[in-house]
Short mmCIF file of C-alpha atoms and ligand atoms in Angstrom, two decimals:
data_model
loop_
_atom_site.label_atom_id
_atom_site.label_comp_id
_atom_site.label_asym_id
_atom_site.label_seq_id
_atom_site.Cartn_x
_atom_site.Cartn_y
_atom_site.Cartn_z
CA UNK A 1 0.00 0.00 0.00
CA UNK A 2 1.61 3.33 -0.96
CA UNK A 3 0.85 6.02 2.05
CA UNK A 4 1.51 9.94 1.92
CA UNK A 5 3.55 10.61 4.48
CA UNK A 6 2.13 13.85 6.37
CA UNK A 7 4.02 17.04 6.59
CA UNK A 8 3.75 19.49 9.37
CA UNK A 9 2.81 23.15 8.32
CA UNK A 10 4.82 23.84 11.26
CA UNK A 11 8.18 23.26 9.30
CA UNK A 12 7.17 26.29 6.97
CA UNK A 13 7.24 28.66 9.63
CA UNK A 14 11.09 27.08 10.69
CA UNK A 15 12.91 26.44 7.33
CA UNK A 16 10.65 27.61 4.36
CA UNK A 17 12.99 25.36 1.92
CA UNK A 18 12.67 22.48 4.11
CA UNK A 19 8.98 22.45 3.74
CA UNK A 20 8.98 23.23 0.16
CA UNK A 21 11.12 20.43 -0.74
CA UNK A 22 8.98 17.49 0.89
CA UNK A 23 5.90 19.36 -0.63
CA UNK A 24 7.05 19.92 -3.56
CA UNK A 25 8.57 16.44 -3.45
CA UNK A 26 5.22 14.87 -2.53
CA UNK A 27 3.59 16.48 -5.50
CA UNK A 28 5.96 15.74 -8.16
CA UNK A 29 5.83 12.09 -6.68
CA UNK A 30 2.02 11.43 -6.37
CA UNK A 31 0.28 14.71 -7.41
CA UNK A 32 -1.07 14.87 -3.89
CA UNK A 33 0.43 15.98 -0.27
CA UNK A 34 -0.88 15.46 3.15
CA UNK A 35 -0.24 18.95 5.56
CA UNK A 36 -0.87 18.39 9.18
CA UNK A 37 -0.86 21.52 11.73
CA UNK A 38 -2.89 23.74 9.14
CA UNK A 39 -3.89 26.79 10.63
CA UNK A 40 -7.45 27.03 9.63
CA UNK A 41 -9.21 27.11 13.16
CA UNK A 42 -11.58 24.22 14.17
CA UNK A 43 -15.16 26.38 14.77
CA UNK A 44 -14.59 28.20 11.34
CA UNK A 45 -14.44 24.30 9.79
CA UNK A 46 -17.36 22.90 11.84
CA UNK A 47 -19.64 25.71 11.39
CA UNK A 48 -19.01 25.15 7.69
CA UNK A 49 -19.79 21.68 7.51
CA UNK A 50 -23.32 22.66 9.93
CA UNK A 51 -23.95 25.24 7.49
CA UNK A 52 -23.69 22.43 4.77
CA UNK A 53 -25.57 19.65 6.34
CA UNK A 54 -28.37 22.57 6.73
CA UNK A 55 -28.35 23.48 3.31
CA UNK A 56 -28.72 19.73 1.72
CA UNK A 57 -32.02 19.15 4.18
CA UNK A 58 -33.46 21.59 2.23
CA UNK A 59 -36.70 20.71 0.50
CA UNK A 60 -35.62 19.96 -3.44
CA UNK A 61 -37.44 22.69 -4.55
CA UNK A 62 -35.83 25.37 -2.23
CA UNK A 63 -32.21 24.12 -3.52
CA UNK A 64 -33.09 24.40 -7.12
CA UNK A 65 -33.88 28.36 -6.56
CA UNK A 66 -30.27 28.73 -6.00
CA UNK A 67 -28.83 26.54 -9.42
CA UNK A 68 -27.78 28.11 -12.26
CA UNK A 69 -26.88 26.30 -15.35
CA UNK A 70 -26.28 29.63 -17.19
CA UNK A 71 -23.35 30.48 -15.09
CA UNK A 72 -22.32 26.33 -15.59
CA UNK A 73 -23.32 26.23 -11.96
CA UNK A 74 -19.85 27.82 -10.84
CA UNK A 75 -22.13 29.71 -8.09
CA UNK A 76 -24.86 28.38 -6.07
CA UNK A 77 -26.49 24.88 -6.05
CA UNK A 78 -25.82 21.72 -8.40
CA UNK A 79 -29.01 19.41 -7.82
CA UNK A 80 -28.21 15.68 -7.68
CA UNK A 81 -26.75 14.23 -10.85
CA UNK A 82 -25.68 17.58 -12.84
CA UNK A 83 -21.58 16.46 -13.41
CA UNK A 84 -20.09 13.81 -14.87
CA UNK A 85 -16.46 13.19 -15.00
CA UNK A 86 -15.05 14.22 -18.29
CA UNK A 87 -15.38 11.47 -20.97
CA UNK A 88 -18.17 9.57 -19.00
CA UNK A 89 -22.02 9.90 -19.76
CA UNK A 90 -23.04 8.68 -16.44
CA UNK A 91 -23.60 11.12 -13.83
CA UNK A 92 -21.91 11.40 -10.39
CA UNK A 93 -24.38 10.51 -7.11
CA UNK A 94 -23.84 14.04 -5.52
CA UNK A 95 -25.03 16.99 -5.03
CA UNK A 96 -23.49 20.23 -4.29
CA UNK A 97 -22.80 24.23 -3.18
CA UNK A 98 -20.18 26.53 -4.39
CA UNK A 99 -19.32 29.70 -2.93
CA UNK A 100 -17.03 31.75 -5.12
CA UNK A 101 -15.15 34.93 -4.10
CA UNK A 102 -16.46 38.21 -2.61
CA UNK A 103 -15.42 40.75 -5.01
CA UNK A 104 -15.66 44.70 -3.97
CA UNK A 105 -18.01 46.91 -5.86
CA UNK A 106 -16.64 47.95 -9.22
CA UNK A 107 -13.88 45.33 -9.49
CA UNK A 108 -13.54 44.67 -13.43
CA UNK A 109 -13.51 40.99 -12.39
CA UNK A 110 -17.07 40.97 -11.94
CA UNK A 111 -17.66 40.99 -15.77
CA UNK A 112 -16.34 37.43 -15.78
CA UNK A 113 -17.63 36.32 -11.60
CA UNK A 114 -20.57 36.24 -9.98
CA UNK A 115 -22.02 37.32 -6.92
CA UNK A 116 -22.91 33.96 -4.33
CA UNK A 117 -26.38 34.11 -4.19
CA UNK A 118 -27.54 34.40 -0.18
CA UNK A 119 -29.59 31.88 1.50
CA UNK A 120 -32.57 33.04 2.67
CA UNK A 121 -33.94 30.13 4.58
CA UNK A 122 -30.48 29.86 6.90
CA UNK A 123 -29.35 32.64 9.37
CA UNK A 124 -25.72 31.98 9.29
CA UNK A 125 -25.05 29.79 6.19
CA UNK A 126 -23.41 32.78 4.03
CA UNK A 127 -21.09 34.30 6.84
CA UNK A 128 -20.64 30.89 7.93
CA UNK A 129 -19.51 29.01 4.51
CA UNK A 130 -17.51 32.75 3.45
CA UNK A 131 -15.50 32.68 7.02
CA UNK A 132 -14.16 29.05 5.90
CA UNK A 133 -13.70 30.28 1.98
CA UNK A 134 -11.42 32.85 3.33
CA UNK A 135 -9.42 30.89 5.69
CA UNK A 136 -8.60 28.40 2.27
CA UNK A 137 -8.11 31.06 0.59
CA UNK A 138 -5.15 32.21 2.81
CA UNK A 139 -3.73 29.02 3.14
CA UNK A 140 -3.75 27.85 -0.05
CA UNK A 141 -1.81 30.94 -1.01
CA UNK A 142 1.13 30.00 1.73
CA UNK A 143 1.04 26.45 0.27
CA UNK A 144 1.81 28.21 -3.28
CA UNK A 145 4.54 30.12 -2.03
CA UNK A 146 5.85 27.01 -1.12
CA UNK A 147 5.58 25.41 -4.55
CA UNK A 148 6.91 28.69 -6.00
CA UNK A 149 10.18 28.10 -3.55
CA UNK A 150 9.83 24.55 -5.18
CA UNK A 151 10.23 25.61 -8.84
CA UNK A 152 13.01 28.16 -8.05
CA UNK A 153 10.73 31.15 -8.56
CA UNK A 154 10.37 33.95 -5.98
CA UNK A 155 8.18 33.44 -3.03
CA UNK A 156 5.61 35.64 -4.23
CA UNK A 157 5.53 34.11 -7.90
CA UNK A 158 2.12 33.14 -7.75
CA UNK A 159 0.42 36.37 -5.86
CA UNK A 160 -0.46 38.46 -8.78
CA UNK A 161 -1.75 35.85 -10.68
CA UNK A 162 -4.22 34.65 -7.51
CA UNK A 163 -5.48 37.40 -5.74
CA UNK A 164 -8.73 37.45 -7.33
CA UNK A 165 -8.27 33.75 -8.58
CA UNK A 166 -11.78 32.38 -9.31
CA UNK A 167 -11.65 30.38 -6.73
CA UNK A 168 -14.59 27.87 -5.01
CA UNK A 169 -15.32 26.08 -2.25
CA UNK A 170 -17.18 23.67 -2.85
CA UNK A 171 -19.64 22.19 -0.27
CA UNK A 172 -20.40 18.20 -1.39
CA UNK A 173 -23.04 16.06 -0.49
CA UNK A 174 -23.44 12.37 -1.79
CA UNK A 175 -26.75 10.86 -0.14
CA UNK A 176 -27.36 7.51 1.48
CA UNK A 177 -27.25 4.34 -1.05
CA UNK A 178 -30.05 2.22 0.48
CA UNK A 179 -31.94 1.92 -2.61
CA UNK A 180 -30.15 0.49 -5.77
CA UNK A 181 -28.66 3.06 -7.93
CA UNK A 182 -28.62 3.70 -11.52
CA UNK A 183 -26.39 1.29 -13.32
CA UNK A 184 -22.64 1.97 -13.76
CA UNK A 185 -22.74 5.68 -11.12
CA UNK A 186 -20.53 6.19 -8.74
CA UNK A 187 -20.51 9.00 -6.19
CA UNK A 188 -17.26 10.44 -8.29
CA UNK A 189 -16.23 9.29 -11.11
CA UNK A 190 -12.36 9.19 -11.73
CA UNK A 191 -11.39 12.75 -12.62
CA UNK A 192 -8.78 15.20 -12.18
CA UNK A 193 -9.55 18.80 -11.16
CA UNK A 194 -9.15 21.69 -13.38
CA UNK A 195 -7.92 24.77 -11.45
CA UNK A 196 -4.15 25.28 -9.96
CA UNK A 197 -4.19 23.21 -6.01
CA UNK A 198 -7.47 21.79 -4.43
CA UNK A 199 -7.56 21.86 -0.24
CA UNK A 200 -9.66 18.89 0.90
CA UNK A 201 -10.37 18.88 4.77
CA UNK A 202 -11.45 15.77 6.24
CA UNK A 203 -14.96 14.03 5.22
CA UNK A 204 -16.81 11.66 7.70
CA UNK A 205 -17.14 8.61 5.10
CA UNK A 206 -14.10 7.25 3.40
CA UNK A 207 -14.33 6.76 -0.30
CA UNK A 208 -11.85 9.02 -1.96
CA UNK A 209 -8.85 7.72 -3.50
CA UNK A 210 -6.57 8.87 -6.53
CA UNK A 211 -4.63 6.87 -8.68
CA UNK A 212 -0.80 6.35 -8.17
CA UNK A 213 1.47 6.27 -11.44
CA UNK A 214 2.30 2.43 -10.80
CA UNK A 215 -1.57 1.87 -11.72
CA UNK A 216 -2.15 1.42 -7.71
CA UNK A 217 -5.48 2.91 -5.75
CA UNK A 218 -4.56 4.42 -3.32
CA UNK A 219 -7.17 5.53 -0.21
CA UNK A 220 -7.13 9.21 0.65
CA UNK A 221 -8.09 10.84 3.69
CA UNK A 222 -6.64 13.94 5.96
CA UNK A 223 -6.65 12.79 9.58
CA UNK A 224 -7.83 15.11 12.29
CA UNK A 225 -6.03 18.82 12.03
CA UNK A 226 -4.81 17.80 8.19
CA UNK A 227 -5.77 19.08 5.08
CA UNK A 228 -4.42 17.21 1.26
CA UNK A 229 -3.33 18.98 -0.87
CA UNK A 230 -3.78 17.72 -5.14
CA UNK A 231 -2.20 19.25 -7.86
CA UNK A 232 -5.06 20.36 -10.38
CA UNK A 233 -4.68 20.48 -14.83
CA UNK A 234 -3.84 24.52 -14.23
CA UNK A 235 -0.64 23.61 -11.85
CA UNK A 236 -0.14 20.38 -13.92
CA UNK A 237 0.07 22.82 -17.55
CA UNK A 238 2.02 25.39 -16.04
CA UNK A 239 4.83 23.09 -14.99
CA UNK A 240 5.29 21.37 -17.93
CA UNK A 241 3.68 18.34 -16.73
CA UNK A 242 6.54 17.99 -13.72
CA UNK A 243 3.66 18.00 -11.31
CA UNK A 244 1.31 15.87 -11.90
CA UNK A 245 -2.50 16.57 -11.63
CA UNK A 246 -3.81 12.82 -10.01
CA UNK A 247 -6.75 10.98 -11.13
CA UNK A 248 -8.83 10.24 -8.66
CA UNK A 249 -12.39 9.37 -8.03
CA UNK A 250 -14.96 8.61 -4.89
CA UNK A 251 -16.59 5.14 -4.44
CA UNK A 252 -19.94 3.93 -3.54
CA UNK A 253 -20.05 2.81 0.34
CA UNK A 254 -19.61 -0.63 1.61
CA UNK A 255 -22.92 -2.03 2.07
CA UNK A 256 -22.55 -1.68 5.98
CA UNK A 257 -22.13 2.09 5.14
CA UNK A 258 -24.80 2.54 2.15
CA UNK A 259 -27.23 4.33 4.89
CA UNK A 260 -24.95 6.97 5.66
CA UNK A 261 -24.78 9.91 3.70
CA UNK A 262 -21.16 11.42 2.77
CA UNK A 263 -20.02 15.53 3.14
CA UNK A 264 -16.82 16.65 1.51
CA UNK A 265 -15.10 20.16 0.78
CA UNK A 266 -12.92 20.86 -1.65
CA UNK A 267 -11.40 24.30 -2.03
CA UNK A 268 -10.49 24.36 -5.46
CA UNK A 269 -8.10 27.20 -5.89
CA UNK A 270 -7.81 28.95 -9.28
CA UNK A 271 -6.07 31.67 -11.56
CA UNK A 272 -7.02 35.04 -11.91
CA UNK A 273 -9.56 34.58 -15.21
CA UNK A 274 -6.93 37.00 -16.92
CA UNK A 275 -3.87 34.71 -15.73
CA UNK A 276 -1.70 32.87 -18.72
CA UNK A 277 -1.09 29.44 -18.12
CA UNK A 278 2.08 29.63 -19.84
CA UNK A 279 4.91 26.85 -18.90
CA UNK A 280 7.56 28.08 -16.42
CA UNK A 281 10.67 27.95 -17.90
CA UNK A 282 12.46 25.76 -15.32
CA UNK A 283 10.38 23.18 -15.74
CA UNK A 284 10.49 22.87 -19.61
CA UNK A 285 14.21 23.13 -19.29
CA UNK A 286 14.02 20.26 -16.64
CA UNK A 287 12.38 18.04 -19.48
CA UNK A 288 8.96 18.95 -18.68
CA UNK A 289 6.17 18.73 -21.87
CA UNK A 290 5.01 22.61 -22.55
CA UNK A 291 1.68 23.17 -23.98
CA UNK A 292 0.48 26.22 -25.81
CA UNK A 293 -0.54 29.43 -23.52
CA UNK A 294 -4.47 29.69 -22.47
CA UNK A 295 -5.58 32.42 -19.94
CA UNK A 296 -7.06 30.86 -17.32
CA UNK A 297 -10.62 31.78 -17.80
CA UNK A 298 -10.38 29.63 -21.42
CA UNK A 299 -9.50 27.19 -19.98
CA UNK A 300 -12.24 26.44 -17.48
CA UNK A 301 -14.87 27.52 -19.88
CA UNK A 302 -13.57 24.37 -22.02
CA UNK A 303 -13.09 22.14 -19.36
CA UNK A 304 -16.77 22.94 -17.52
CA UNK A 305 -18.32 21.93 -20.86
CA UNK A 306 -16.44 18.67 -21.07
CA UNK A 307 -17.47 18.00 -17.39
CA UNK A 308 -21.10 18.70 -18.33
CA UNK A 309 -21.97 21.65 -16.54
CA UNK A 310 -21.81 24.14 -19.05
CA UNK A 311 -23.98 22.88 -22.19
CA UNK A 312 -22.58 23.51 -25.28
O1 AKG B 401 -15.56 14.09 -2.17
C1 AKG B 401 -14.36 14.27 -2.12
O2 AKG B 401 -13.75 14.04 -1.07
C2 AKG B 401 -13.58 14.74 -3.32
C3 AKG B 401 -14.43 15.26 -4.43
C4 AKG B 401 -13.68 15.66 -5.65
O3 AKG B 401 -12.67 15.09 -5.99
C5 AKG B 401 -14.17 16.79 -6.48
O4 AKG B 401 -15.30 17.27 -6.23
O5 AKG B 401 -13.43 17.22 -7.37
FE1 FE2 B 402 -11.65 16.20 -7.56
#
């Protein structure tokens, strides 16, 4: 069994090279890391995950008010069998929420991002999912300093081309299995994720795993105070292929767990729309596989129709 050794965040805030080496090492290795002692505190995470478990007892018809397939759902709520993983025609069993960034009044970003709608029917759901957004936000910056460090650019390599990255959270819920599901679904098909790094807190059921290079599954979960960290197709293009964006995919439960629903929440970090993902230099140089330039917001518009959730 191949295991991802955890590193502590704490080792960033000693030697900043030392941490960026086993990251960055961890990465190029299996396209994933595991960071314990992250500094996102404990009642921003659970209030999140209340807030979510709120939101998905919703009546149906309340959720749907909040979908919107114009916008290819990158706001709001995706009802229950909306994406499918890119290639497949069957549906994944979930259902889900994504909060996107805040943006101030006048920003020219907002041509491209929407507002979050609000939740009317819950008092604290929109302070309560933006408090965690923010917190990711923050420390998936750090974690890209770290991969700058990694690639032998400057520390702050990556800030200008993040700071208003159209980022989400993403609030998951894949519902009990007691009654036999449509043939061939699973609750996420094997995938890899679009944007630059995804943050994955814990989730209650197990079920995620990605897909080692030796052709290996291998099961995937942060333990308590950890977050993993996956390279996504953005990070993946703009080094040249030298980091790896994983496959990896979410099963159905074990029959002994089929009654019990699963919650997950990815932070998946992105560009700035206007970003290039151009290759890095070093990382061609270092053999890597360079791919034409795309600004980030092509990109995704591309890879959200392939996914299904823009229609095109
Ligand atoms: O449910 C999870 O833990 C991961 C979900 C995932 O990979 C995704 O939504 O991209
Ligand atoms: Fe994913």
């Amino acid at each position: 069994m191949i295991k991802i050794e955890p590193i502590s965040f704490n080792l960033w805030k000693e030697d900043k090279e030392a941490f960026a080496k086993k990251f960055g090492d961890s990465f190029r290795e299996t396209g994933f890391a595991v960071i314990s002692d992250h500094t996102i505190p404990e009642a921003v995470i659970d209030k999140a995950d209340d807030a979510a478990k709120d939101f998905f007892a919703l009546p149906e018809d309340v959720k749907r008010q909040y979908a919107d397939p114009e916008d290819g759902h990158q706001r709001g709520h995706s009802p229950f069998m909306t994406e499918n993983a890119k290639g497949k025609s069957q549906a994944d069993l979930k259902e889900f929420w994504h909060t996107g960034r805040a943006l101030p009044e006048g920003s020219p970003y907002r041509k491209t991002m929407k507002d979050t709608p609000s939740v009317r029917e819950l008092d604290t759901f929109d302070e309560d999912t933006r408090a965690l957004y923010e917190e990711l936000d923050k420390f998936g910056a750090d974690l890209l300093r770290a991969v700058a460090l990694y690639l032998d650019l400057k520390e702050d390599w990556f800030e200008d081309k993040i700071n208003v990255g159209n980022s989400i959270l993403r609030l998951l819920h894949y519902p009990p299995q007691t009654e036999p599901q449509p043939e061939g679904s699973v609750r996420a098909g094997a995938h890899e994720d679009i944007n630059l790094i995804t943050l994955l807190l814990g989730a209650e059921e197990a079920g995620l795993q990605a897909k080692h290079r030796s052709g290996e599954w291998m099961d995937i979960n942060a333990p308590e105070g950890a977050v993993v960290v996956n390279v996504g197709d953005m990070l993946q293009r703009m080094t040249a292929g030298l980091l790896p964006s994983t496959t990896h995919r979410v099963l159905n439960p074990s029959p002994e767990r089929a009654k019990f629903p699963r919650y997950s929440k990815p932070f998946f970090l992105h560009l700035n729309n206007d970003a290039m993902i151009t290759p890095i230099e070093g990382c061609v140089e270092k053999g890597g596989n360079p791919e034409p330039a795309i600004t980030a917001g092509d990109y995704l518009t591309e890879r959200l129709i392939e996914i299904g959730l823009i229609k095109a």
